[in-house]
Amino acid sequence: MTRSREKNFMIKVNLEKRLGERIRKLERVQVEHSNKIMQELNTINLPNDFAYMPETIGILYTKNNDEIGMIVREFQVRPYADEKRFILPLFSLYSLDKNNREHDPLLAQIVENSSEDKYEFFHFKILKPLISTWAYFVSEKGISPDIHAQNCLLEIDEKGIPTRIIYRDLQEFFIDSRIREQKSLPMNFKRNIIGSSDSTQKRVNGEIVEDKEKAKKMGYSIRYDYTIGRILDYFAIVLSKFQSCEEGRIIDGAKSILKESLGGLEKEIFPEKAYYLKPEQKDVKK
């Protein structure tokens, strides 16, 4: 509909089928949440290595008390960049080309194209922006984006050099009411409140975790240790072809970036004990 036109956009529609762990319904509360996150991103100072796809229009249709919504998302990211750039979903960085399976994944090609030390290039151009932007929103804005390999993208310039981390799908931003209150930020959100709205965050060994603080910390662990951690696992596999990019170095680098970016907050938001999420189960296992 739009690719041949000057303005290009996507339309996210209501779909009452399970995608991943949830049924993807778009009702008033989801459309309003997207709009509130959009307003916040549009008015705050953002990290230089971060951009987002704006969700500029939300539409709700109501009939017989049933709500059906849709969201219009622009392809043109904000803040705007004058030079030509390209965006790649993170999963495409470690996927194989189905037509040329002997080719290295894109991440390896991007790193190999650099004249710098391979690990240093990866660390400062990809790893640090990925982790530090997530940590910025958590520590400074009380918002925890649910970063996974589809809604997080890498922006590169015409030479293939990474420029920014890009987020899309503003519905999947989780809210930390305590941090927002400490920062004197408005708490006008009705959904995705960390520790109270996501059942995946509150179930261990088949039992509901009643302690909201414990559930909240488990929620942070799922967002970072499990979801972002899975991305880093694939990155480490792809980059194992480079001698300087051994897995232990990538892990240590990620830990140092997170610690530096959170400035001690990690001791408050993550659980002391380890929990393990098995792929075949939705419950968090101790």
PDB file of C-alpha atoms in Angstrom, residues 83-221:
ATOM      1  CA  GLU A  83      22.362  10.542   5.876  1.00  0.00           C
ATOM      2  CA  LYS A  84      21.041   7.339   4.355  1.00  0.00           C
ATOM      3  CA  ARG A  85      20.879   4.452   6.802  1.00  0.00           C
ATOM      4  CA  PHE A  86      19.529   0.913   6.903  1.00  0.00           C
ATOM      5  CA  ILE A  87      17.872  -1.025   9.734  1.00  0.00           C
ATOM      6  CA  LEU A  88      18.229  -4.731  10.512  1.00  0.00           C
ATOM      7  CA  PRO A  89      16.190  -6.696  13.076  1.00  0.00           C
ATOM      8  CA  LEU A  90      18.627  -8.357  15.467  1.00  0.00           C
ATOM      9  CA  PHE A  91      17.484 -11.856  14.499  1.00  0.00           C
ATOM     10  CA  SER A  92      18.691 -11.194  10.956  1.00  0.00           C
ATOM     11  CA  LEU A  93      22.213 -10.583  12.301  1.00  0.00           C
ATOM     12  CA  TYR A  94      22.675 -14.216  13.298  1.00  0.00           C
ATOM     13  CA  SER A  95      20.338 -15.953  10.849  1.00  0.00           C
ATOM     14  CA  LEU A  96      21.625 -17.859   7.815  1.00  0.00           C
ATOM     15  CA  ASP A  97      20.839 -16.733   4.293  1.00  0.00           C
ATOM     16  CA  LYS A  98      18.477 -19.428   2.988  1.00  0.00           C
ATOM     17  CA  ASN A  99      19.746 -18.859  -0.558  1.00  0.00           C
ATOM     18  CA  ASN A 100      23.433 -18.739   0.400  1.00  0.00           C
ATOM     19  CA  ARG A 101      23.820 -20.846   3.507  1.00  0.00           C
ATOM     20  CA  GLU A 102      27.597 -20.927   3.152  1.00  0.00           C
ATOM     21  CA  HIS A 103      27.750 -17.166   3.744  1.00  0.00           C
ATOM     22  CA  ASP A 104      28.555 -15.875   7.219  1.00  0.00           C
ATOM     23  CA  PRO A 105      25.666 -14.295   9.151  1.00  0.00           C
ATOM     24  CA  LEU A 106      25.406 -10.514   8.793  1.00  0.00           C
ATOM     25  CA  LEU A 107      26.881  -9.843  12.232  1.00  0.00           C
ATOM     26  CA  ALA A 108      30.107 -11.593  11.276  1.00  0.00           C
ATOM     27  CA  GLN A 109      30.207  -9.711   7.978  1.00  0.00           C
ATOM     28  CA  ILE A 110      29.699  -6.346   9.709  1.00  0.00           C
ATOM     29  CA  VAL A 111      32.451  -7.038  12.248  1.00  0.00           C
ATOM     30  CA  GLU A 112      34.818  -8.474   9.644  1.00  0.00           C
ATOM     31  CA  ASN A 113      34.376  -5.351   7.501  1.00  0.00           C
ATOM     32  CA  SER A 114      35.944  -3.229  10.254  1.00  0.00           C
ATOM     33  CA  SER A 115      39.649  -2.427  10.222  1.00  0.00           C
ATOM     34  CA  GLU A 116      39.623  -2.230  14.047  1.00  0.00           C
ATOM     35  CA  ASP A 117      40.150  -5.048  16.525  1.00  0.00           C
ATOM     36  CA  LYS A 118      37.120  -7.295  16.032  1.00  0.00           C
ATOM     37  CA  TYR A 119      36.098  -7.492  19.659  1.00  0.00           C
ATOM     38  CA  GLU A 120      36.641  -3.770  20.329  1.00  0.00           C
ATOM     39  CA  PHE A 121      34.522  -2.917  17.298  1.00  0.00           C
ATOM     40  CA  PHE A 122      31.720  -5.246  18.423  1.00  0.00           C
ATOM     41  CA  HIS A 123      31.939  -4.032  22.033  1.00  0.00           C
ATOM     42  CA  PHE A 124      31.672  -0.310  21.333  1.00  0.00           C
ATOM     43  CA  LYS A 125      29.485  -0.332  18.222  1.00  0.00           C
ATOM     44  CA  ILE A 126      26.933  -3.021  19.119  1.00  0.00           C
ATOM     45  CA  LEU A 127      27.240  -4.515  22.605  1.00  0.00           C
ATOM     46  CA  LYS A 128      27.539  -1.279  24.567  1.00  0.00           C
ATOM     47  CA  PRO A 129      24.701   0.579  22.791  1.00  0.00           C
ATOM     48  CA  LEU A 130      22.429  -2.471  23.166  1.00  0.00           C
ATOM     49  CA  ILE A 131      22.918  -2.818  26.923  1.00  0.00           C
ATOM     50  CA  SER A 132      23.465   0.818  27.910  1.00  0.00           C
ATOM     51  CA  THR A 133      20.287   2.063  26.206  1.00  0.00           C
ATOM     52  CA  TRP A 134      18.182  -0.542  28.032  1.00  0.00           C
ATOM     53  CA  ALA A 135      19.901   0.380  31.313  1.00  0.00           C
ATOM     54  CA  TYR A 136      19.325   4.104  30.651  1.00  0.00           C
ATOM     55  CA  PHE A 137      15.564   3.681  30.359  1.00  0.00           C
ATOM     56  CA  VAL A 138      15.443   1.526  33.474  1.00  0.00           C
ATOM     57  CA  SER A 139      17.612   3.689  35.730  1.00  0.00           C
ATOM     58  CA  GLU A 140      16.630   7.155  34.485  1.00  0.00           C
ATOM     59  CA  LYS A 141      13.031   6.726  33.325  1.00  0.00           C
ATOM     60  CA  GLY A 142      11.703   3.713  35.227  1.00  0.00           C
ATOM     61  CA  ILE A 143      10.872   1.965  31.949  1.00  0.00           C
ATOM     62  CA  SER A 144      12.052  -1.519  30.998  1.00  0.00           C
ATOM     63  CA  PRO A 145      11.771  -2.157  27.241  1.00  0.00           C
ATOM     64  CA  ASP A 146      11.142  -5.804  26.430  1.00  0.00           C
ATOM     65  CA  ILE A 147      14.020  -6.183  23.996  1.00  0.00           C
ATOM     66  CA  HIS A 148      13.960  -9.274  21.835  1.00  0.00           C
ATOM     67  CA  ALA A 149      15.428 -10.044  18.436  1.00  0.00           C
ATOM     68  CA  GLN A 150      12.355  -8.874  16.506  1.00  0.00           C
ATOM     69  CA  ASN A 151      11.499  -5.533  18.116  1.00  0.00           C
ATOM     70  CA  CYS A 152      15.117  -4.432  18.569  1.00  0.00           C
ATOM     71  CA  LEU A 153      17.005  -3.408  15.439  1.00  0.00           C
ATOM     72  CA  LEU A 154      20.502  -2.334  14.461  1.00  0.00           C
ATOM     73  CA  GLU A 155      20.937   0.758  12.313  1.00  0.00           C
ATOM     74  CA  ILE A 156      23.943   0.869   9.971  1.00  0.00           C
ATOM     75  CA  ASP A 157      25.243   3.479   7.561  1.00  0.00           C
ATOM     76  CA  GLU A 158      26.071   2.994   3.870  1.00  0.00           C
ATOM     77  CA  LYS A 159      29.505   1.624   4.799  1.00  0.00           C
ATOM     78  CA  GLY A 160      27.967  -1.009   7.071  1.00  0.00           C
ATOM     79  CA  ILE A 161      29.091   0.700  10.302  1.00  0.00           C
ATOM     80  CA  PRO A 162      26.573   0.425  13.181  1.00  0.00           C
ATOM     81  CA  THR A 163      25.164   3.813  14.180  1.00  0.00           C
ATOM     82  CA  ARG A 164      22.256   3.280  16.584  1.00  0.00           C
ATOM     83  CA  ILE A 165      20.055   0.746  18.367  1.00  0.00           C
ATOM     84  CA  ILE A 166      16.402   1.090  17.360  1.00  0.00           C
ATOM     85  CA  TYR A 167      13.271  -0.028  19.226  1.00  0.00           C
ATOM     86  CA  ARG A 168       9.862  -0.747  17.782  1.00  0.00           C
ATOM     87  CA  ASP A 169       6.618  -1.973  19.386  1.00  0.00           C
ATOM     88  CA  LEU A 170       6.020   0.569  22.146  1.00  0.00           C
ATOM     89  CA  GLN A 171       3.406  -1.635  23.787  1.00  0.00           C
ATOM     90  CA  GLU A 172       6.182  -3.816  25.188  1.00  0.00           C
ATOM     91  CA  PHE A 173       7.624  -1.216  27.543  1.00  0.00           C
ATOM     92  CA  PHE A 174       7.262  -2.232  31.199  1.00  0.00           C
ATOM     93  CA  ILE A 175       6.878   0.328  33.980  1.00  0.00           C
ATOM     94  CA  ASP A 176       8.698   0.529  37.327  1.00  0.00           C
ATOM     95  CA  SER A 177       6.471   2.661  39.541  1.00  0.00           C
ATOM     96  CA  ARG A 178       9.081   3.027  42.304  1.00  0.00           C
ATOM     97  CA  ILE A 179      11.817   4.426  40.074  1.00  0.00           C
ATOM     98  CA  ARG A 180       9.370   6.779  38.377  1.00  0.00           C
ATOM     99  CA  GLU A 181       8.200   8.094  41.734  1.00  0.00           C
ATOM    100  CA  GLN A 182      11.810   8.575  42.854  1.00  0.00           C
ATOM    101  CA  LYS A 183      12.511  10.525  39.658  1.00  0.00           C
ATOM    102  CA  SER A 184       9.279  12.568  40.035  1.00  0.00           C
ATOM    103  CA  LEU A 185       8.005  11.199  36.720  1.00  0.00           C
ATOM    104  CA  PRO A 186       4.270  10.866  36.012  1.00  0.00           C
ATOM    105  CA  MET A 187       2.771   7.483  36.852  1.00  0.00           C
ATOM    106  CA  ASN A 188      -0.256   7.478  34.578  1.00  0.00           C
ATOM    107  CA  PHE A 189       0.210   3.978  33.188  1.00  0.00           C
ATOM    108  CA  LYS A 190      -2.442   1.271  33.566  1.00  0.00           C
ATOM    109  CA  ARG A 191      -0.662  -1.779  32.153  1.00  0.00           C
ATOM    110  CA  ASN A 192       2.743  -3.498  32.088  1.00  0.00           C
ATOM    111  CA  ILE A 193       3.467  -2.491  35.688  1.00  0.00           C
ATOM    112  CA  ILE A 194       6.490  -4.603  36.627  1.00  0.00           C
ATOM    113  CA  GLY A 195       5.672  -7.187  39.275  1.00  0.00           C
ATOM    114  CA  SER A 196       1.903  -7.028  38.993  1.00  0.00           C
ATOM    115  CA  SER A 197       0.752  -7.589  35.407  1.00  0.00           C
ATOM    116  CA  ASP A 198       2.739 -10.453  33.901  1.00  0.00           C
ATOM    117  CA  SER A 199       1.953 -13.948  35.202  1.00  0.00           C
ATOM    118  CA  THR A 200       5.221 -15.260  33.764  1.00  0.00           C
ATOM    119  CA  GLN A 201       7.007 -13.127  36.321  1.00  0.00           C
ATOM    120  CA  LYS A 202       5.122 -14.585  39.282  1.00  0.00           C
ATOM    121  CA  ARG A 203       5.177 -18.375  38.972  1.00  0.00           C
ATOM    122  CA  VAL A 204       7.904 -20.617  40.382  1.00  0.00           C
ATOM    123  CA  ASN A 205       7.638 -24.412  40.638  1.00  0.00           C
ATOM    124  CA  GLY A 206       3.952 -24.176  39.683  1.00  0.00           C
ATOM    125  CA  GLU A 207       3.113 -21.770  42.510  1.00  0.00           C
ATOM    126  CA  ILE A 208       2.181 -18.106  42.258  1.00  0.00           C
ATOM    127  CA  VAL A 209       4.709 -15.775  43.898  1.00  0.00           C
ATOM    128  CA  GLU A 210       2.666 -13.519  46.176  1.00  0.00           C
ATOM    129  CA  ASP A 211       5.557 -11.247  47.133  1.00  0.00           C
ATOM    130  CA  LYS A 212       5.340  -8.368  44.638  1.00  0.00           C
ATOM    131  CA  GLU A 213       8.947  -7.307  45.203  1.00  0.00           C
ATOM    132  CA  LYS A 214      10.209 -10.800  44.441  1.00  0.00           C
ATOM    133  CA  ALA A 215       8.003 -11.018  41.355  1.00  0.00           C
ATOM    134  CA  LYS A 216       9.259  -7.628  40.237  1.00  0.00           C
ATOM    135  CA  LYS A 217      12.896  -8.734  40.449  1.00  0.00           C
ATOM    136  CA  MET A 218      12.099 -11.909  38.549  1.00  0.00           C
ATOM    137  CA  GLY A 219      10.489  -9.755  35.877  1.00  0.00           C
ATOM    138  CA  TYR A 220      13.691  -7.766  35.448  1.00  0.00           C
ATOM    139  CA  SER A 221      15.656 -10.991  35.241  1.00  0.00           C
TER     140      SER A 221
END
